XYZ file of N, CA, C and O in Angstrom:
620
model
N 0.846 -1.166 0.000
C 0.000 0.000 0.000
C 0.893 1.231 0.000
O 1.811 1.291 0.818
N 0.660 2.315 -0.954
C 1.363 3.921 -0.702
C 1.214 4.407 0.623
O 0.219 4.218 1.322
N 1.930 4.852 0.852
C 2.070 5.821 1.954
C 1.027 7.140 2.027
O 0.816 7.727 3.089
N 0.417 7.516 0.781
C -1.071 8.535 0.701
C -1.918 7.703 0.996
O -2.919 8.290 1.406
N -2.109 6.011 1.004
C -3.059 5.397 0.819
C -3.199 5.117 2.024
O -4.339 4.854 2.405
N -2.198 5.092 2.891
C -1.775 4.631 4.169
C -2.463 5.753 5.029
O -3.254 5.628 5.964
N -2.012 6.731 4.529
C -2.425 7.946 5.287
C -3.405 8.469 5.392
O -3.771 9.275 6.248
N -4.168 7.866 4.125
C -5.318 7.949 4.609
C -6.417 6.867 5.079
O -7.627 6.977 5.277
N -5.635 5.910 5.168
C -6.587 4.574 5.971
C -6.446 5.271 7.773
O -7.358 5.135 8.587
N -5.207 5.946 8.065
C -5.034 6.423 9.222
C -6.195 7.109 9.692
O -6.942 6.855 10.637
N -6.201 8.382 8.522
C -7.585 9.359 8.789
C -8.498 8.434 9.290
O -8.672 8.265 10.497
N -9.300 7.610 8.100
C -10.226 7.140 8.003
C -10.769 6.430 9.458
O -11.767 6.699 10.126
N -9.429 5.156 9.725
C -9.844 5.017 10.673
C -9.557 5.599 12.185
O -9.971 4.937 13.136
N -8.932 6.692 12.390
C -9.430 7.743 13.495
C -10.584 7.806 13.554
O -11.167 7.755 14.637
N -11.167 7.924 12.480
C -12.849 8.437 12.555
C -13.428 7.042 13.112
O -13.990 6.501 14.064
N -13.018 6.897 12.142
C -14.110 5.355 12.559
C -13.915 4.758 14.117
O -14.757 4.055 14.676
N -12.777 5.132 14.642
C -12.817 4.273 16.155
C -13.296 5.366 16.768
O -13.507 5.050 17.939
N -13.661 6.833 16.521
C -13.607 7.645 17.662
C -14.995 7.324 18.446
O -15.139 7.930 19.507
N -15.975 6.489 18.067
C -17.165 5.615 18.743
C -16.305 4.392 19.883
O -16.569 4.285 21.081
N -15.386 3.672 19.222
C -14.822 2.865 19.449
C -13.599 3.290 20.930
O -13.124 2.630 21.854
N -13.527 4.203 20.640
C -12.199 4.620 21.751
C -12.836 4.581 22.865
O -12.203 4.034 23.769
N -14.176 5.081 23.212
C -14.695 5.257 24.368
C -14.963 3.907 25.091
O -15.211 3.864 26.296
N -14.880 2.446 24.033
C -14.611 1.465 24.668
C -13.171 1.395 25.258
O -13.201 1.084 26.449
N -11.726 1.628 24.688
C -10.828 1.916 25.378
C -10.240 2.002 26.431
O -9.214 1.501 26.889
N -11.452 3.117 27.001
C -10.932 3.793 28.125
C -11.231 3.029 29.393
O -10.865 3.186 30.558
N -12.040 2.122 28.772
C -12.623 1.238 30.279
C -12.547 -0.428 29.389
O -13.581 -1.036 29.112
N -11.566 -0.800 29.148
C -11.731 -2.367 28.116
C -12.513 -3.446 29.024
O -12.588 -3.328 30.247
N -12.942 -4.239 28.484
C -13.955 -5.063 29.257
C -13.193 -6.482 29.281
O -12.157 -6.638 28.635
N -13.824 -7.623 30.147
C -12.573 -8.418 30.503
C -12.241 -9.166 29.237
O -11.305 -9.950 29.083
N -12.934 -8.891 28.562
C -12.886 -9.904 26.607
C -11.754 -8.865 25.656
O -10.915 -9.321 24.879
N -11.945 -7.588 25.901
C -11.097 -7.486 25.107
C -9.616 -6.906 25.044
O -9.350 -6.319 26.093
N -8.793 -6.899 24.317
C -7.147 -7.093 24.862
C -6.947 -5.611 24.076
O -7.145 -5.365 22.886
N -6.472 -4.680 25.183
C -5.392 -3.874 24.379
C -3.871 -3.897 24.766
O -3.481 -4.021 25.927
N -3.209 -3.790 23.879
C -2.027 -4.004 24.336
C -1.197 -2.090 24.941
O -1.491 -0.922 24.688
N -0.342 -2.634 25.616
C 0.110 -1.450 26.612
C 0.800 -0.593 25.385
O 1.305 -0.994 24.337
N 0.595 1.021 26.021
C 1.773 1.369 24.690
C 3.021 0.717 24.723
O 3.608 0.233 23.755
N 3.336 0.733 25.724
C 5.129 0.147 25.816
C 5.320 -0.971 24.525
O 6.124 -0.911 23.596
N 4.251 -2.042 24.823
C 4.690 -3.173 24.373
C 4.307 -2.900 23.173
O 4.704 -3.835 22.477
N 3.495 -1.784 22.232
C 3.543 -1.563 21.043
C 4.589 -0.779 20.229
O 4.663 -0.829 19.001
N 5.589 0.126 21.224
C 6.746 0.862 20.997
C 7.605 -0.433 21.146
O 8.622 -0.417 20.453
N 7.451 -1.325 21.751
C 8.874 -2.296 22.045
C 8.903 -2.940 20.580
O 9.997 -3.059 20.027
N 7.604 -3.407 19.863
C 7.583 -4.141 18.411
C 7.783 -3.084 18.273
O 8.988 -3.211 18.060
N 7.574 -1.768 18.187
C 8.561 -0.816 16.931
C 9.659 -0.958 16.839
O 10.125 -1.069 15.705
N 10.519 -1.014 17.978
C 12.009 -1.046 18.236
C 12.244 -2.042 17.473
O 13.081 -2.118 16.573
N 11.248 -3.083 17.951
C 12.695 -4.576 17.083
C 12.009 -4.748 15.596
O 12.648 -5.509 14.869
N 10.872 -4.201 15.036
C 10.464 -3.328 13.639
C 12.160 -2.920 12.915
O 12.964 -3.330 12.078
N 12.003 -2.054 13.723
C 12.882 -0.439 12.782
C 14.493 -1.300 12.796
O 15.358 -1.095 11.945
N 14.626 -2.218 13.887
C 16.046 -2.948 13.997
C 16.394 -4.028 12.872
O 17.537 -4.287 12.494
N 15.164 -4.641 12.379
C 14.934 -5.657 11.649
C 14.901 -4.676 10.168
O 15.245 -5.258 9.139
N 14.595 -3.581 10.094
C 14.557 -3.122 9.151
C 15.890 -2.677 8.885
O 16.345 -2.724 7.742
N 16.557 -2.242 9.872
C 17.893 -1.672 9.269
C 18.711 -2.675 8.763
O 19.337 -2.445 7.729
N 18.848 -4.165 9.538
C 19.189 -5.160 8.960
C 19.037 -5.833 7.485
O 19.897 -6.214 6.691
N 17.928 -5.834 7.436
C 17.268 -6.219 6.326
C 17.970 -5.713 5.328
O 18.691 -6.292 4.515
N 17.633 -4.252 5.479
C 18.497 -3.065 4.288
C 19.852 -3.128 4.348
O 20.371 -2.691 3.321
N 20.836 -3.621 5.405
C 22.252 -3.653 5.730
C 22.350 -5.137 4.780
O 23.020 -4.982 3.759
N 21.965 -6.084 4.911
C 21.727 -7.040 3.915
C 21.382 -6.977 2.605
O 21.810 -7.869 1.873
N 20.911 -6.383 2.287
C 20.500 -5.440 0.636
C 19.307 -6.772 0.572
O 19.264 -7.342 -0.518
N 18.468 -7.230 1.529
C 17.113 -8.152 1.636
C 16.148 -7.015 1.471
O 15.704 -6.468 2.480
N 15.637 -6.450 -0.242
C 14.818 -5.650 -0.076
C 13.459 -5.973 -0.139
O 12.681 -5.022 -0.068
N 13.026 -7.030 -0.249
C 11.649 -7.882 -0.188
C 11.335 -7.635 1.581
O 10.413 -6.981 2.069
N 12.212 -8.243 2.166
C 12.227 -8.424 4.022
C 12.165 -6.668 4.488
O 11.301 -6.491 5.347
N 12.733 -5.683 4.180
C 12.851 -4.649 4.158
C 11.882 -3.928 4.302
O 11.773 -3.079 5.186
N 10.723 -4.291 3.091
C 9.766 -3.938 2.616
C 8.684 -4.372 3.804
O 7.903 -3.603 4.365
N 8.805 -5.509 3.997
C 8.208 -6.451 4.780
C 7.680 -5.657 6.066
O 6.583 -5.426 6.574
N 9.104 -5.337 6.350
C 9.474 -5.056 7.926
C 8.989 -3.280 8.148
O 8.405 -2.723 9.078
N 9.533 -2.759 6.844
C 8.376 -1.312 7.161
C 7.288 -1.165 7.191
O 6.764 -0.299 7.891
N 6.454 -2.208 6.221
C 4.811 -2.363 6.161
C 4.795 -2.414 8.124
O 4.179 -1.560 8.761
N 5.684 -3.710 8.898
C 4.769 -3.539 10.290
C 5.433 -2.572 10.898
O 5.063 -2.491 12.069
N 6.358 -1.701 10.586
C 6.709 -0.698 11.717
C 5.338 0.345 11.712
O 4.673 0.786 12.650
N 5.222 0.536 10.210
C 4.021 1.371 9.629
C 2.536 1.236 11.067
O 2.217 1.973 11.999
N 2.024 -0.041 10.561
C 1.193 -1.398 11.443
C 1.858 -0.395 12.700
O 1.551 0.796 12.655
N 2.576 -0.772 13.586
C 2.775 -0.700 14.893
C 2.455 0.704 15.342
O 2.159 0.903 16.521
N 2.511 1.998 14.185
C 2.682 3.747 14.647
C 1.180 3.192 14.531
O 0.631 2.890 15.590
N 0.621 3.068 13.584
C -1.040 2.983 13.293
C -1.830 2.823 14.494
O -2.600 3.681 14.925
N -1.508 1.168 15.261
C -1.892 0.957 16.449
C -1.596 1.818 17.301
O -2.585 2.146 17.956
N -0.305 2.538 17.700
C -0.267 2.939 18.610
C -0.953 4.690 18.439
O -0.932 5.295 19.511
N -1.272 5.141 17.767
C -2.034 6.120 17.636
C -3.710 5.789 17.234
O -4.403 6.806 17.228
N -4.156 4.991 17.029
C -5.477 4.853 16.865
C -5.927 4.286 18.502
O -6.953 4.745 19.004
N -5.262 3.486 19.105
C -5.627 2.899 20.558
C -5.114 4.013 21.785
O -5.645 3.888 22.888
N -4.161 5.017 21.605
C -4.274 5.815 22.401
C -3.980 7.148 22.099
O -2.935 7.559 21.595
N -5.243 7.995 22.533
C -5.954 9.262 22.120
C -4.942 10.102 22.548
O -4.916 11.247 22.096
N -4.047 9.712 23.392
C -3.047 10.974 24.121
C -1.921 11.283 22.987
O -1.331 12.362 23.045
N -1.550 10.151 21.733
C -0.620 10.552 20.996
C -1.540 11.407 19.916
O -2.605 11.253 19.317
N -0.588 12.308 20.017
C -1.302 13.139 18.357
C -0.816 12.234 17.862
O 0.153 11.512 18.101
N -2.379 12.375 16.318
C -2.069 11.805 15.188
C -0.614 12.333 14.275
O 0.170 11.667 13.599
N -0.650 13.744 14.573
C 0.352 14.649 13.728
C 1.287 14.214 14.270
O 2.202 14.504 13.499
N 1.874 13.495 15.424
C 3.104 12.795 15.422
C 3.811 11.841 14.648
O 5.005 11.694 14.386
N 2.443 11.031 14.252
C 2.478 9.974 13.069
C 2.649 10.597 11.680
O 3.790 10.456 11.239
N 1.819 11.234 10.906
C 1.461 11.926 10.038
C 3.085 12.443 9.743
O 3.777 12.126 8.776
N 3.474 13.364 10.922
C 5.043 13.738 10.456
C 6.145 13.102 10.031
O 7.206 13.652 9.736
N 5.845 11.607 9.983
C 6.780 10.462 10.194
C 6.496 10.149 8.180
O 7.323 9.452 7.591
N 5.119 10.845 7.291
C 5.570 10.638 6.486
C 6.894 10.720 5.798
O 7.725 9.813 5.766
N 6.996 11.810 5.294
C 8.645 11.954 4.758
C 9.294 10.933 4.830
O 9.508 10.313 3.789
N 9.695 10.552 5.816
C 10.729 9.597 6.196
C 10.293 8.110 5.739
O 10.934 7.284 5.088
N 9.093 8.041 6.248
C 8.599 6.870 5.763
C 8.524 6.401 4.474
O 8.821 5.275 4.074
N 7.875 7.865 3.502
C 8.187 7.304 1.687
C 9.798 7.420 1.409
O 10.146 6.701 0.473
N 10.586 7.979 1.863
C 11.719 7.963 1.656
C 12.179 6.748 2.124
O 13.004 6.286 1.336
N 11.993 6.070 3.042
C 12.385 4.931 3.039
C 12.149 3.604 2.334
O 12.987 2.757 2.023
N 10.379 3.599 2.082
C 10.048 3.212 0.719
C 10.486 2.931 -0.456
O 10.538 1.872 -1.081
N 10.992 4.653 -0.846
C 11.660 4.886 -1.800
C 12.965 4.251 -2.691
O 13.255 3.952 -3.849
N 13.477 4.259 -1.481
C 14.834 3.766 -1.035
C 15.002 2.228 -1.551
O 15.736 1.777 -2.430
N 14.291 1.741 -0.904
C 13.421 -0.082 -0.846
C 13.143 -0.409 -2.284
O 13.608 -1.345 -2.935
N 12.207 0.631 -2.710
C 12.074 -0.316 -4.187
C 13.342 0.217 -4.558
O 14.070 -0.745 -4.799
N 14.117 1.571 -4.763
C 15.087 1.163 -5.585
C 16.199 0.607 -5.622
O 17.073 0.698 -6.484
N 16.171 -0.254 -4.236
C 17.165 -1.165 -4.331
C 18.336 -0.382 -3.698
O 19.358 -1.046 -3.873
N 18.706 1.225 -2.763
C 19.822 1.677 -2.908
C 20.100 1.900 -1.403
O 19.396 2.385 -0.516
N 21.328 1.400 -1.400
C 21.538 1.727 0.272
C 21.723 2.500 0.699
O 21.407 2.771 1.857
N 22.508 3.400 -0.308
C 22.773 4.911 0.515
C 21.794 5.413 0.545
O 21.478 5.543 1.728
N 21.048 5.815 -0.109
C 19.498 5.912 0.318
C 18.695 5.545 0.829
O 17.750 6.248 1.184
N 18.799 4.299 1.044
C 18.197 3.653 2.386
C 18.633 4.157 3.592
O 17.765 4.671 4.297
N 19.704 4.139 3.980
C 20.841 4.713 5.448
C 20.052 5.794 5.393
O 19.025 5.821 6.071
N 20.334 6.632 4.746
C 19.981 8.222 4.907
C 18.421 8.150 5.042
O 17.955 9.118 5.642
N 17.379 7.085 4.557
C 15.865 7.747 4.831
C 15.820 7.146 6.530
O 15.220 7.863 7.332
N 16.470 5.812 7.056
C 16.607 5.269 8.136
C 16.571 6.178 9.369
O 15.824 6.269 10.343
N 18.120 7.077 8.772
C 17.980 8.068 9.671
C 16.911 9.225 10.273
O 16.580 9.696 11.362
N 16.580 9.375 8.791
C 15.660 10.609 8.912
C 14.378 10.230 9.779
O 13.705 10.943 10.523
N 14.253 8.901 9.455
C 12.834 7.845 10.235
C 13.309 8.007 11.778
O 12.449 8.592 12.436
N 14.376 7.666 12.469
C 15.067 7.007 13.681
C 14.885 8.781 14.341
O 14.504 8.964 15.497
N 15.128 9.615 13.668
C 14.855 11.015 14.121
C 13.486 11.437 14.160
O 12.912 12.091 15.031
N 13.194 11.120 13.443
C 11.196 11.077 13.622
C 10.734 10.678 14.963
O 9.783 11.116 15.610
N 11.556 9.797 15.244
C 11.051 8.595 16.158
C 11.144 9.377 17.244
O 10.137 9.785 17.823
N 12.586 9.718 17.696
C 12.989 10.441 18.820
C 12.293 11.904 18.797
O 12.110 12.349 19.930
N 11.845 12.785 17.686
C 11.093 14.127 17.957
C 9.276 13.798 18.411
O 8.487 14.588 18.930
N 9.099 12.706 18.090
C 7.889 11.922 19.009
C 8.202 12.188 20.297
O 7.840 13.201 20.896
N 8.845 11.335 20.734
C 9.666 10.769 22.055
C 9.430 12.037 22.742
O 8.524 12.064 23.574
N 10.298 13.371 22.452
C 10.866 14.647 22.993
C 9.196 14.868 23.122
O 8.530 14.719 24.146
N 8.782 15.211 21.968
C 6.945 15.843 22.384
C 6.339 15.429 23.373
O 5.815 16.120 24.246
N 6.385 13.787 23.268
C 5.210 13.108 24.313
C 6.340 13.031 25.890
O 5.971 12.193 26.712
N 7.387 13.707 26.196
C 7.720 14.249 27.626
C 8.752 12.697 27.609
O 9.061 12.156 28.670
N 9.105 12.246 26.511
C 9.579 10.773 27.134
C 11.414 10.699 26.276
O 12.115 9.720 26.020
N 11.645 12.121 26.061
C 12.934 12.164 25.766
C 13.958 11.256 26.278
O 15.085 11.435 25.816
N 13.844 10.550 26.923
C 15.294 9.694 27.622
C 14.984 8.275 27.348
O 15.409 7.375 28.073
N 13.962 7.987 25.905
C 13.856 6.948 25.043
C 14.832 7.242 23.749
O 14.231 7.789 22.824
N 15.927 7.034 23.566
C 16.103 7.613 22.405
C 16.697 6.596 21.678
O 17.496 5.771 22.122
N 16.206 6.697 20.346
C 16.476 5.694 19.143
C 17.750 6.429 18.488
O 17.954 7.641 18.554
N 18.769 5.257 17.689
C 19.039 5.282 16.777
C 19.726 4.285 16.139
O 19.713 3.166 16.652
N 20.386 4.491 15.016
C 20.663 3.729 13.965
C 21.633 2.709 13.890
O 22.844 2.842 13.716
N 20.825 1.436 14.076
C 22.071 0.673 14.936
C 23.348 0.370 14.798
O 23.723 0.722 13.680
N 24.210 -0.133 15.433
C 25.758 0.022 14.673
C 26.080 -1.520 14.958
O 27.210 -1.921 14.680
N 25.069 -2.471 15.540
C 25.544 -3.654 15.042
C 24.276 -4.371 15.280
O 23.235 -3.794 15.595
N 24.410 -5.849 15.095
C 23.052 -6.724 15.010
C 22.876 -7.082 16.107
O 21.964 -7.908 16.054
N 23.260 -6.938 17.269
C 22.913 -7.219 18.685
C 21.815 -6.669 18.924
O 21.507 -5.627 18.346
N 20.951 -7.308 19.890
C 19.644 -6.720 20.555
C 19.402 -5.461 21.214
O 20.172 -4.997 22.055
N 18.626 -5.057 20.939
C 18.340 -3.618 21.162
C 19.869 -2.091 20.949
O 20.217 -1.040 21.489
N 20.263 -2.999 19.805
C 21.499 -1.990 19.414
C 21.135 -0.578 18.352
O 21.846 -0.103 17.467
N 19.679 -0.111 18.846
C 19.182 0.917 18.282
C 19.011 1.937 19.212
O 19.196 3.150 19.114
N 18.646 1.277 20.084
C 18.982 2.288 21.362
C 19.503 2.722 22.336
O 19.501 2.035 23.358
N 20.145 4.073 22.316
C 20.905 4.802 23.082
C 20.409 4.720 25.198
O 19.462 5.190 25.828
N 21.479 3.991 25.565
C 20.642 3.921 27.423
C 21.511 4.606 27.790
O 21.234 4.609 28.990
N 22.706 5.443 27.673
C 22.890 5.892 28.623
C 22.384 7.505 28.516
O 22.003 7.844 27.395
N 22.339 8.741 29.808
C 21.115 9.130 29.778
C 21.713 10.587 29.124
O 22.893 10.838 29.368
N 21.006 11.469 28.373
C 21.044 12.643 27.220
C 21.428 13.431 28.803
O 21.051 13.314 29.968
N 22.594 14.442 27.882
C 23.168 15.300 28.876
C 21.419 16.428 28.401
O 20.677 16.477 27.420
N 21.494 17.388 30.258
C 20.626 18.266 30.353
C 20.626 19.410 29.646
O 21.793 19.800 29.685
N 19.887 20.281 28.929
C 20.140 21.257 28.327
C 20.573 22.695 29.357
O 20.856 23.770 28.829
């Protein structure tokens, strides 16, 4: 699916759950939402699997793996009302650029839309007060080697 097409299944369904959210706020014992955490944690190992993928020049898996990072912002902004949508929405750019990148097969262009995505990620982070999550671009295939723990000097 395009990334306009995407964007606007997003719209669409904002609307459509905003009946639906008010189940949300009180879930009943049948139905499961999952915590944000644990929908940011599949982003993490998303966006990790993706850099791999592309570090591999696996641009089918690549492809694969952005469709669910895509999937994972979706969920986590349609199930909780506290993230702006425009947090998501801003993450286009980066996102068709990474796309971009994907079908044409090019890594340096891939690296560079990665980044621009992994910075998306973290100007989320900074908005929603949770700056001392910070992503980036991993520098090897070890687990959770996307993200930065030790803690951002104070401004």
């Amino acid at each position: 699916m395009k990334l306009r097409a995407w964007m606007l299944a997003l719209a669409g369904l904002g609307a459509a759950t905003a009946v639906a959210a008010q189940d949300l706020k009180s879930p009943s014992a049948d139905q499961y939402v999952p915590r944000l955490g644990d929908i940011m944690s599949a982003a993490q190992t998303r966006h990790q699997k993706l850099w791999l993928a592309g570090k591999a020049q696996n641009w089918e898996l690549a492809a694969y793996e952005l469709r669910q990072l895509k999937a994972s912002l979706i969920e986590a902004a349609v199930l909780y009302s506290g993230i702006p949508v425009s947090n998501v929405t801003t993450l286009e750019p980066s996102l068709q650029s990474t796309s971009d990148a994907i079908d044409a097969k090019d890594g340096r262009k891939f690296a560079k839309a990665l980044g621009d995505l992994t910075e998306g990620c973290n100007g989320c982070h900074r908005s929603m007060k949770r700056s001392f999550v910070v992503m980036k671009v991993p520098s090897d295939p070890q687990p959770f080697a996307n993200q930065q723990f030790a803690p951002q000097a104070r401004p």
